[in-house]
Short mmCIF file of C-alpha atoms and ligand atoms in Angstrom, two decimals:
data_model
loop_
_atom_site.label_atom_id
_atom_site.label_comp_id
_atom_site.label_asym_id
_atom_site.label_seq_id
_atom_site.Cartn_x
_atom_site.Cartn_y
_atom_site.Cartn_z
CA UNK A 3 197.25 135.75 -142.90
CA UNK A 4 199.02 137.86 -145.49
CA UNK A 5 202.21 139.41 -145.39
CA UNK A 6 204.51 141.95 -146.87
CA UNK A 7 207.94 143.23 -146.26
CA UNK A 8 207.90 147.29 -144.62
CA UNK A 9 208.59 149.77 -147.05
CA UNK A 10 212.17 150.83 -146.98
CA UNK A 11 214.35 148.53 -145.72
CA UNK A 12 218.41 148.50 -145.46
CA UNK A 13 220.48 145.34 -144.65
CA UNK A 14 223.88 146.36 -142.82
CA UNK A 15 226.64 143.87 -142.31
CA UNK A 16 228.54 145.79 -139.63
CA UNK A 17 231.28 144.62 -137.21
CA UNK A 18 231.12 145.07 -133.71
CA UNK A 19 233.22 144.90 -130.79
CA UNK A 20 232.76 143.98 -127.43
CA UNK A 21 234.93 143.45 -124.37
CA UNK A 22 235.95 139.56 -123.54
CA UNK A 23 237.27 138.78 -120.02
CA UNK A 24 238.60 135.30 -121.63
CA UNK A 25 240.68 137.36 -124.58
CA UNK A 26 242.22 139.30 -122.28
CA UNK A 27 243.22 136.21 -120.05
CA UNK A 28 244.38 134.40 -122.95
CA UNK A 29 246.86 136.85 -123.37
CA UNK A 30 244.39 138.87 -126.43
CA UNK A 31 243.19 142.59 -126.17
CA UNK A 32 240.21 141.80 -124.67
CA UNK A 33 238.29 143.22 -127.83
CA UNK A 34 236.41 140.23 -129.56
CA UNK A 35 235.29 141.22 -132.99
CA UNK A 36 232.17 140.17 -134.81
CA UNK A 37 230.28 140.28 -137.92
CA UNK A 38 226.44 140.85 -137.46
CA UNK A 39 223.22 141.87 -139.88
CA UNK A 40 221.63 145.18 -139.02
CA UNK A 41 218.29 145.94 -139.99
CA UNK A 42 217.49 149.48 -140.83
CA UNK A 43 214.15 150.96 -141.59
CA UNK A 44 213.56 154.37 -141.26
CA UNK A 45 209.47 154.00 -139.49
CA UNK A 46 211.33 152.37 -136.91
CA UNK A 47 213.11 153.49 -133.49
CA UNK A 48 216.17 152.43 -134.30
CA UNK A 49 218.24 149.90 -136.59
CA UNK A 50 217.56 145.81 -134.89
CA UNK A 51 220.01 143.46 -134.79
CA UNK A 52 219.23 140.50 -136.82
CA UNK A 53 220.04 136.48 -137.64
CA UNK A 54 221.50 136.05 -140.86
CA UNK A 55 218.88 133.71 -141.71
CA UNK A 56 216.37 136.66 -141.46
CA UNK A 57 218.03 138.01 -144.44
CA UNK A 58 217.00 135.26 -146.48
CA UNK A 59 213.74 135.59 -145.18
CA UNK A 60 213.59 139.46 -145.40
CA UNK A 61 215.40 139.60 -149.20
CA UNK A 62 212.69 137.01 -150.43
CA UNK A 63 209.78 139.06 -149.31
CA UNK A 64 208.32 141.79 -151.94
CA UNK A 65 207.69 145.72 -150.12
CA UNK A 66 204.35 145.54 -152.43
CA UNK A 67 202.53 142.47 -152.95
CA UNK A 68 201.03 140.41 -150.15
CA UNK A 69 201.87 136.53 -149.52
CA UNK A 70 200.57 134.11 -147.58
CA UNK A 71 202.43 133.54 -144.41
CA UNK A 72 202.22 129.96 -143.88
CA UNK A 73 204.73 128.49 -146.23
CA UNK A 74 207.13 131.31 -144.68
CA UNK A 75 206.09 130.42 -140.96
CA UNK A 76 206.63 126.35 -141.58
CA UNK A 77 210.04 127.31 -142.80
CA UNK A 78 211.33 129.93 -140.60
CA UNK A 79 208.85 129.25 -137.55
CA UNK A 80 209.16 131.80 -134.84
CA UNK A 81 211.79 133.85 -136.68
CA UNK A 82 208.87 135.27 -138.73
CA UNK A 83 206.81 136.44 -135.68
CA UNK A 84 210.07 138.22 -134.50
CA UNK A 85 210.33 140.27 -137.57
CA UNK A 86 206.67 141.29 -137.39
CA UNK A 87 206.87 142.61 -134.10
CA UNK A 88 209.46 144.30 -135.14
CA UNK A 89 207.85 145.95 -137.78
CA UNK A 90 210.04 144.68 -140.60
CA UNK A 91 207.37 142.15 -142.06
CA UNK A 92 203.69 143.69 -142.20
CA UNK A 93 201.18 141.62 -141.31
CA UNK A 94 197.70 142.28 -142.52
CA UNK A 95 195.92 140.75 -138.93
CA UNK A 96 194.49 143.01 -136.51
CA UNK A 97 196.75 142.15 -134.18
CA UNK A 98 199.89 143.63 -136.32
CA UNK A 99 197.45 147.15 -136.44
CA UNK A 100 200.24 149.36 -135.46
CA UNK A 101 203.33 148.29 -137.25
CA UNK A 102 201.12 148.32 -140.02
CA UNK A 103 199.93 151.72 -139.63
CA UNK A 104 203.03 152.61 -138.95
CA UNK A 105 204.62 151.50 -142.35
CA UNK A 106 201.56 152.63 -144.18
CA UNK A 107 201.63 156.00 -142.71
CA UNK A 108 205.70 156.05 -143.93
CA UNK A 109 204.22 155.55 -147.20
CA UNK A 110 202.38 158.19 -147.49
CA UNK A 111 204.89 160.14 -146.86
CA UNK A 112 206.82 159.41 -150.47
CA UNK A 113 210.01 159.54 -149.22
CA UNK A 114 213.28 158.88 -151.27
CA UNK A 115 214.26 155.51 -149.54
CA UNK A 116 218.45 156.18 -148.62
CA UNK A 117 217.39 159.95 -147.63
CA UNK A 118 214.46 158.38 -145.42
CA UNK A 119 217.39 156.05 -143.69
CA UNK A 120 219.83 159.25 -143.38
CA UNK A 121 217.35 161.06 -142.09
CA UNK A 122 215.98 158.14 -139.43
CA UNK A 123 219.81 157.00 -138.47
CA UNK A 124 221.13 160.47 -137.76
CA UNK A 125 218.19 161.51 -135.13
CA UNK A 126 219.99 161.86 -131.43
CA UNK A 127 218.30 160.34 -128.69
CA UNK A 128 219.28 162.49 -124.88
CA UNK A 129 222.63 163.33 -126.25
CA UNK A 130 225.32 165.45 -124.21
CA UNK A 131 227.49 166.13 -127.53
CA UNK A 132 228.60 169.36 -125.66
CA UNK A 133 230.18 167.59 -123.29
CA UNK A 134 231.62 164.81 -125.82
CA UNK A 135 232.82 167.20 -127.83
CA UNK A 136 234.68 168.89 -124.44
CA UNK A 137 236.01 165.55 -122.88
CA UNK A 138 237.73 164.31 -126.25
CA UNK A 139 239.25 167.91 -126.20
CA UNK A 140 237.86 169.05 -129.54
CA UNK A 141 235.95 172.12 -128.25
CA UNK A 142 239.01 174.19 -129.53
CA UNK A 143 241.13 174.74 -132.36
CA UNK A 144 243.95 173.44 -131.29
CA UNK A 145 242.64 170.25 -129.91
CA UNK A 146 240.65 169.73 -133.63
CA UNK A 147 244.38 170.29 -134.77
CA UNK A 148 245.96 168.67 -132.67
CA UNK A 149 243.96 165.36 -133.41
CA UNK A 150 243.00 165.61 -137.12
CA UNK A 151 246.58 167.54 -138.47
CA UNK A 152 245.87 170.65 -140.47
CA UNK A 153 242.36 170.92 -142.20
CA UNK A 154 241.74 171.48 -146.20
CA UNK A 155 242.53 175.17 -147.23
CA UNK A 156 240.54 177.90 -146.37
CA UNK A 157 240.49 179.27 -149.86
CA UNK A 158 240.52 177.38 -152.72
CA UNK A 159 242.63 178.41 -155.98
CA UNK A 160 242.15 177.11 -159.88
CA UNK A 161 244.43 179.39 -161.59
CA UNK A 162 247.76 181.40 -160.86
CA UNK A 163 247.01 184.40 -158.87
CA UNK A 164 248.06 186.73 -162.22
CA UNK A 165 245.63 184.77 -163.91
CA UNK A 166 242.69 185.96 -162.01
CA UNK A 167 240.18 188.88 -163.09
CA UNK A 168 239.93 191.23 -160.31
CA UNK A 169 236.51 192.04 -159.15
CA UNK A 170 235.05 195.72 -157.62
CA UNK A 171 234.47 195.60 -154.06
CA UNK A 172 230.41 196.26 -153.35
CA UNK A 173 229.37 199.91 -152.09
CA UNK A 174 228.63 200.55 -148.51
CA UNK A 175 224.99 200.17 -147.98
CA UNK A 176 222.70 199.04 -145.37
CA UNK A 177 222.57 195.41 -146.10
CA UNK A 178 225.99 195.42 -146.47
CA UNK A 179 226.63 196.85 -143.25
CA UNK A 180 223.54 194.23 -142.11
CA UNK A 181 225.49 191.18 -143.02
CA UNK A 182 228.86 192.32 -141.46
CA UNK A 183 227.32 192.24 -138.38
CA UNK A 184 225.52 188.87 -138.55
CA UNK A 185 227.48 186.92 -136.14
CA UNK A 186 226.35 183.49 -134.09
CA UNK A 187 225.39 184.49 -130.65
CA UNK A 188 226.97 181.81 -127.86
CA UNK A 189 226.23 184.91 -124.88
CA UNK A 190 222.71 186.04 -124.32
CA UNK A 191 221.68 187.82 -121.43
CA UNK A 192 220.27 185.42 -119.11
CA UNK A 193 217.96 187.14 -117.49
CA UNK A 194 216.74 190.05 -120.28
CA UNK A 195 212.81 189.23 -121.58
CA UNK A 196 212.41 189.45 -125.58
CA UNK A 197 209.89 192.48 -126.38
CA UNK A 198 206.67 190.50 -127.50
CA UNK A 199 207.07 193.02 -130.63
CA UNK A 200 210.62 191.59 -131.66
CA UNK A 201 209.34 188.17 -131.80
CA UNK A 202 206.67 188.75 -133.77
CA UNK A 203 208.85 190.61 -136.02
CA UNK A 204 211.22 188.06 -136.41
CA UNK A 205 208.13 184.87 -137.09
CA UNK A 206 206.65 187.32 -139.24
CA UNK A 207 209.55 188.26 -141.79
CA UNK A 208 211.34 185.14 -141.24
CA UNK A 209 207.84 182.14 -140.90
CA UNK A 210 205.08 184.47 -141.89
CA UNK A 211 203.15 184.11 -145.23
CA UNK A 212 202.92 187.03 -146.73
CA UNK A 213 200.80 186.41 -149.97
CA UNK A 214 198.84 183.23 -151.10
CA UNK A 215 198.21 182.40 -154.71
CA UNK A 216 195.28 179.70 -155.31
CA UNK A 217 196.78 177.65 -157.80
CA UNK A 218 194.18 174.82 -158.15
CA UNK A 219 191.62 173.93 -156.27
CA UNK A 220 192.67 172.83 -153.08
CA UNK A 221 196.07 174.12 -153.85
CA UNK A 222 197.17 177.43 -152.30
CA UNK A 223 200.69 178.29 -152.39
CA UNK A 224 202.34 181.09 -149.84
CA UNK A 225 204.98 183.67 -150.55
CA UNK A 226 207.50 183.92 -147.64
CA UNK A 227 210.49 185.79 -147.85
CA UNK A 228 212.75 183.19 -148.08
CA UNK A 229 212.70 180.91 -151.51
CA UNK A 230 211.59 177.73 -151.31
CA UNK A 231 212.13 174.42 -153.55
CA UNK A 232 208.39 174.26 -155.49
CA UNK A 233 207.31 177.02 -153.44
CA UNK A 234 205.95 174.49 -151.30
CA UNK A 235 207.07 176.04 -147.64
CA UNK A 236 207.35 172.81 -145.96
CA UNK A 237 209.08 174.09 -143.22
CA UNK A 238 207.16 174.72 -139.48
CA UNK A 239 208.10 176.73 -136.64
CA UNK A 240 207.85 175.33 -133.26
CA UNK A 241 208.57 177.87 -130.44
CA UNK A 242 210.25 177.03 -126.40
CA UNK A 243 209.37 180.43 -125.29
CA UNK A 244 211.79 181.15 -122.15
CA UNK A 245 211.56 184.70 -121.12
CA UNK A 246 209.20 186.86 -123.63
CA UNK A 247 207.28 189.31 -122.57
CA UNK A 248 203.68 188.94 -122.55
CA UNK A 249 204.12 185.50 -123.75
CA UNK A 250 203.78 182.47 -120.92
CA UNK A 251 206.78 180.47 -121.10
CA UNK A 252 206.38 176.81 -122.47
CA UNK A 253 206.40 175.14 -126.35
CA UNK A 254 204.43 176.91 -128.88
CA UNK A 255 203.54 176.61 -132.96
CA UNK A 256 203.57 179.84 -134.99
CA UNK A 257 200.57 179.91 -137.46
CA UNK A 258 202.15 180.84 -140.92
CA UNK A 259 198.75 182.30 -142.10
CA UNK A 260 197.42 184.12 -139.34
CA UNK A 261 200.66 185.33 -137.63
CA UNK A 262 200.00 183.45 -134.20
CA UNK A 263 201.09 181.66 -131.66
CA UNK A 264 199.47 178.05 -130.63
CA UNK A 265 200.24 176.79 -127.53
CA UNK A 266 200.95 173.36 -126.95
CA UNK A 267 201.17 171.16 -123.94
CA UNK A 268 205.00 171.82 -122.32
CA UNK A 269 207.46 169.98 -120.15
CA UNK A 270 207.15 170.50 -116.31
CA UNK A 271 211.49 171.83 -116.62
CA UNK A 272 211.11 174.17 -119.69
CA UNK A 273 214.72 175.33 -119.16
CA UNK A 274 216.24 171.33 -118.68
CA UNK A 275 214.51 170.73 -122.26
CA UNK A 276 215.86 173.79 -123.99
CA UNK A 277 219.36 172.28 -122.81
CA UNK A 278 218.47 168.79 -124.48
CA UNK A 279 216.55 169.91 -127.39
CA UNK A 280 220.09 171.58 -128.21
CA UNK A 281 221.82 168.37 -127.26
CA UNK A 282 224.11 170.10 -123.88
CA UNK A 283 225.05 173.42 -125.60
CA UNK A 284 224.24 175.57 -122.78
CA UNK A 285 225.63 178.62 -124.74
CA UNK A 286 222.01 178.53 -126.61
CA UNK A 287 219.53 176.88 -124.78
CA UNK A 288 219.91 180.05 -122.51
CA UNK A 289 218.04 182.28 -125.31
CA UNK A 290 214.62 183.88 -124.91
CA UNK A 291 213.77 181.60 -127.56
CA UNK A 292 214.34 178.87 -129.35
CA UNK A 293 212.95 178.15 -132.77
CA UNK A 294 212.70 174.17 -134.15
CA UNK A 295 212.83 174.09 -137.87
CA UNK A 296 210.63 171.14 -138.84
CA UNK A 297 209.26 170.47 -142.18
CA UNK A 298 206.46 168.56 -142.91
CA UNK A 299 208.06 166.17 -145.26
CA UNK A 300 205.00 165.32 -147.33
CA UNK A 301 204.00 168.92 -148.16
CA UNK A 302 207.06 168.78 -150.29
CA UNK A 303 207.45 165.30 -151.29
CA UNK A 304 203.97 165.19 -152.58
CA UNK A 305 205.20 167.01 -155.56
CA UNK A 306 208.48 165.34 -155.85
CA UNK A 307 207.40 162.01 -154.93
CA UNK A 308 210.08 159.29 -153.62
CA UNK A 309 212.49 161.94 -155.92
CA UNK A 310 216.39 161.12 -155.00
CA UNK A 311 216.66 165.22 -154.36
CA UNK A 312 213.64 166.17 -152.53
CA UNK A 313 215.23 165.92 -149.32
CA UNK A 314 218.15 167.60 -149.82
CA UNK A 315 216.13 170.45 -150.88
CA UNK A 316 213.98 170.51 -147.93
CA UNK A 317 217.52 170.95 -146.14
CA UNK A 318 218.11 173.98 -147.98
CA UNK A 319 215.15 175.41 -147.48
CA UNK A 320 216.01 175.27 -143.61
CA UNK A 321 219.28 176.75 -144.33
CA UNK A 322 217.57 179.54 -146.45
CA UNK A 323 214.89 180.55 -143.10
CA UNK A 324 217.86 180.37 -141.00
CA UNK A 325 220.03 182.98 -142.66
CA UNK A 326 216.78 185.04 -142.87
CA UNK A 327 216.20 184.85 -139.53
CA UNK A 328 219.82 185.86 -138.67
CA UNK A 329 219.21 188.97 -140.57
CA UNK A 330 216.35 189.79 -139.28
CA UNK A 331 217.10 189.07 -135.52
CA UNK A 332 220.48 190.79 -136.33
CA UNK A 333 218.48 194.09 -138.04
CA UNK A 334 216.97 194.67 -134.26
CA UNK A 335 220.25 194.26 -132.47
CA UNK A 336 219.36 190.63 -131.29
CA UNK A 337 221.49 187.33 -131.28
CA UNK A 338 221.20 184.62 -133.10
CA UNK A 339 221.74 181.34 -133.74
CA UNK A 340 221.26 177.92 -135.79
CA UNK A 341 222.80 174.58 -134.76
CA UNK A 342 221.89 170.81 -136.38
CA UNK A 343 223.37 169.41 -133.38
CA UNK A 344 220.03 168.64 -131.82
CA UNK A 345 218.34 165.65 -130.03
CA UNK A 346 215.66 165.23 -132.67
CA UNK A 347 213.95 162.24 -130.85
CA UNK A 348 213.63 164.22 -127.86
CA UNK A 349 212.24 167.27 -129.29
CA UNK A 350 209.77 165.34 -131.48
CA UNK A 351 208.35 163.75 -128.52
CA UNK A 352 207.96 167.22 -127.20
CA UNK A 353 206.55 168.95 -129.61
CA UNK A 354 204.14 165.61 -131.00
CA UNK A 355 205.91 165.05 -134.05
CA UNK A 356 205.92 161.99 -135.79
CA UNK A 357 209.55 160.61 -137.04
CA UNK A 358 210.14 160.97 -141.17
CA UNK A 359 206.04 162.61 -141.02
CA UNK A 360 207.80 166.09 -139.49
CA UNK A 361 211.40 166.43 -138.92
CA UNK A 362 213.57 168.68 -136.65
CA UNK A 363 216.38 169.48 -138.72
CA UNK A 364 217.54 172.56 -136.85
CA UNK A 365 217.40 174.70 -134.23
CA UNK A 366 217.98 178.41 -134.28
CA UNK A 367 217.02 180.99 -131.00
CA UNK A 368 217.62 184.93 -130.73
CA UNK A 369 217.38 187.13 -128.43
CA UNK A 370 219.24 189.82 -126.28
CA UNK A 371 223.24 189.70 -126.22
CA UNK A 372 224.99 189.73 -123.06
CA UNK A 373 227.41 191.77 -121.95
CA UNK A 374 230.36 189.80 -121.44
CA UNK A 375 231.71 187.01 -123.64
CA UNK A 376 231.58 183.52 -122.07
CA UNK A 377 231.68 181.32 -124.88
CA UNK A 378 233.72 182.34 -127.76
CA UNK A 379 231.94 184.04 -130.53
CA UNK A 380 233.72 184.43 -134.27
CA UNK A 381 234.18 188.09 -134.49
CA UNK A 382 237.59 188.82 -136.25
CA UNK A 383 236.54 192.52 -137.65
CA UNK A 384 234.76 193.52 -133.98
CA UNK A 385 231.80 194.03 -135.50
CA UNK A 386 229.83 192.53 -132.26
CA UNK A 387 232.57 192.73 -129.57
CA UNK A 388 233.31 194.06 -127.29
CA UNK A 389 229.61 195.21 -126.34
CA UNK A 390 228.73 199.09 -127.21
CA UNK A 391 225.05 199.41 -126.28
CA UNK A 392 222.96 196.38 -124.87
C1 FMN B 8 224.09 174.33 -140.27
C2 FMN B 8 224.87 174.96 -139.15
C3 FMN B 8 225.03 174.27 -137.97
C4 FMN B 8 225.70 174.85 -136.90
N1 FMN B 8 225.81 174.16 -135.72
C5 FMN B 8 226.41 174.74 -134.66
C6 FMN B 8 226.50 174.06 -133.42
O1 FMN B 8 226.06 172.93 -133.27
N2 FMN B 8 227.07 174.70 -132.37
C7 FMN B 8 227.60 175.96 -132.49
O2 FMN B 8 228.09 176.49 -131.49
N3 FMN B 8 227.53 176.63 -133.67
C8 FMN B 8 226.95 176.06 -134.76
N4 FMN B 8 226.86 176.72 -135.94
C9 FMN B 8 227.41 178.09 -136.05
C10 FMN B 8 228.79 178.07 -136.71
O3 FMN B 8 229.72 177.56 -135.79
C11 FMN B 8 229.12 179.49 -137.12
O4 FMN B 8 228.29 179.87 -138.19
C12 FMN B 8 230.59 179.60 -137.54
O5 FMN B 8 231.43 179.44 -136.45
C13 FMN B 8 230.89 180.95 -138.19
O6 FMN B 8 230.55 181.98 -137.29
P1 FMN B 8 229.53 183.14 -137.67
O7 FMN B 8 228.18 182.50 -137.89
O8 FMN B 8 229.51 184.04 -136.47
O9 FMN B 8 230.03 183.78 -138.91
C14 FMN B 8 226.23 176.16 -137.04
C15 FMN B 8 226.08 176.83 -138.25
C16 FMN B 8 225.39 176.24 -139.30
C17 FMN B 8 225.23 177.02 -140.58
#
């Protein structure tokens, strides 16, 4: 059989800690420290723990050309098997089917290797960072202060105040007045349904194509309102639909093209997966709806193939639909938010995406304010609070 190291791959000497009854006893801290060999490739779950001799084995193997596995089995005997099963070394036998599919499939994906391994290592897994964040006491100002000392100016100055050229303030007008009152929403009525109408205003001006230029064959490009890096719209909408009228509740993909919802199968406790997609923050997963932001990687990667800045600008671009989609949700008198603190395992197994094929990077909802503040919202110039009209 022939073999080949996976695609990406990142060696990590890391130290660990764990706790030792027989430090303590000896009069220690009870915290033994090691150095061990992490192996991390983005196809995979998550980074293995390895023997130092696999990184002989692993730094001798080429991520292109096959070899022939014997000489490497007589020398590092079962070690070898290990690291197929793992998925690190490809084999080209039927038996090692998936892990190869798996790496080929990563392949075709051109990533940028050390943005593929970001983007694999920092995907949450069932993660209650809500209540992390509460129980270390850094849900508040003062606790962040308290524990981290002051934080790096708010404004930033590179010349003497006289030296600066004073600028006109902008007129009044309607966007103006649009963005002062684009505010994150942490208080949505519970109980209020989103008019069917509002949510399809929202996909539409914030998701929806809105003109397609054939620019070779097989090559359409959309226009969207929001820019995008190559005009390449990676980006995909997936919808948990909680209370909208006319609309059953459950997980949902908006069609870009033909302005339309397609359901997909949904979790049995809609409302207990909202809460994890969102990774605990209760004061969102309680919106009508909640809208995943997940590129399809490859859309824009196939034009800027394994380039060091494709991913970041696939980031933007999620920034860019977000801000849109604040405007536009704020425009009707809705709420809205976006937060990257999500559990992106979770809500790709959801949803049936594939990890590093299409990536939740964010997740914004909107929908009806409530009428009291619960959670604290960050309106200094009242432009929000307290409630006039709901
Ligand atoms: C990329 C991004 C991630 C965010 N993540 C969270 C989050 O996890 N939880 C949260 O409550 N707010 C989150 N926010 C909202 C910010 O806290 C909010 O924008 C900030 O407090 C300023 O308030 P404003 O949006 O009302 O002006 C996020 C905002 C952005 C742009």
């Amino acid at each position: 059989m022939r073999v080949r190291r996976c695609a990406v791959l990142w060696l990590e000497p890391k130290e660990t800690a764990r706790f030792e009854l027989e430090n303590l006893l000896a009069g220690g801290t009870g915290v033994a420290s090691a150095m061990r060999w992490f192996a991390h490739a983005p196809q995979l779950d998550a980074p293995l723990s390895i023997e130092a001799a696999d990184v002989e084995l692993l730094g001798s193997l080429s991520p292109n050309d096959w070899v022939d596995a014997a000489p490497l089995r007589e020398r590092h005997g079962a070690r070898l098997r290990d690291l197929m099963k793992a998925g690190l070394v490809i084999g080209r036998g039927k038996a090692w089917d998936p892990q190869r599919l798996a790496d080929e499939r990563f392949r075709e994906q051109h990533w940028f290797g050390p943005a593929a391994l970001l983007h694999a290592d920092s995907r949450w897994c069932g993660l209650d960072a809500a209540r992390e964040v509460a129980e270390e006491g850094m849900d508040t100002a003062e606790g962040m202060r308290t524990r981290y000392g002051a934080p790096p100016s708010e404004l930033h100055a590179r010349a003497q105040a006289a030296q600066r050229l004073p600028l006109p303030a902008p007129d009044a007008s309607p966007l103006e007045d649009l963005l002062d009152r684009r505010s994150t929403c942490r208080n949505f009525d519970a109980s209020a349904f989103l008019p069917q109408a509002a949510l399809a205003a929202v996909l539409a001006r914030t998701f929806g194509a809105r003109g397609n230029v054939h620019a070779a064959d097989s090559f359409d490009v959309l226009k969207k309102t929001s820019p995008s890096g190559g005009a390449l719209h990676p980006t995909e909408a997936y919808l948990i639909v909680q209370r909208v009228e006319g609309v059953a509740p459950g997980l949902y993909h908006y069609h870009a093209g033909d302005h339309a919802l397609e359901a997909l199968p949904s979790p049995e406790d809609l409302a207990a997966f909202a809460r994890l997609a969102v990774a605990g923050q209760h004061w969102f997963s309680d919106a009508p709806v909640l809208v995943v932001l997940a590129p399809r990687f490859v859309r824009n990667f196939w034009k800027y193939r394994n380039h060091a800045k494709a991913y970041r600008v696939v980031i933007l671009d999620v920034g860019h639909l977000s801000q849109t989609l604040y405007l536009t949700a704020t425009e009707l008198g809705l709420g809205a938010f976006i937060t990257a603190a999500i559990n992106e395992t979770d809500i790709e197994q959801a949803f049936g995406l594939i990890n590093c094929v299409d990536g939740p990077l964010a997740v914004c909802g909107f929908g009806a304010r409530a009428e009291r503040m619960a959670t604290s919202e960050f309106d200094p110039n009242n432009k929000v609070w307290p409630r006039k009209s709901v």
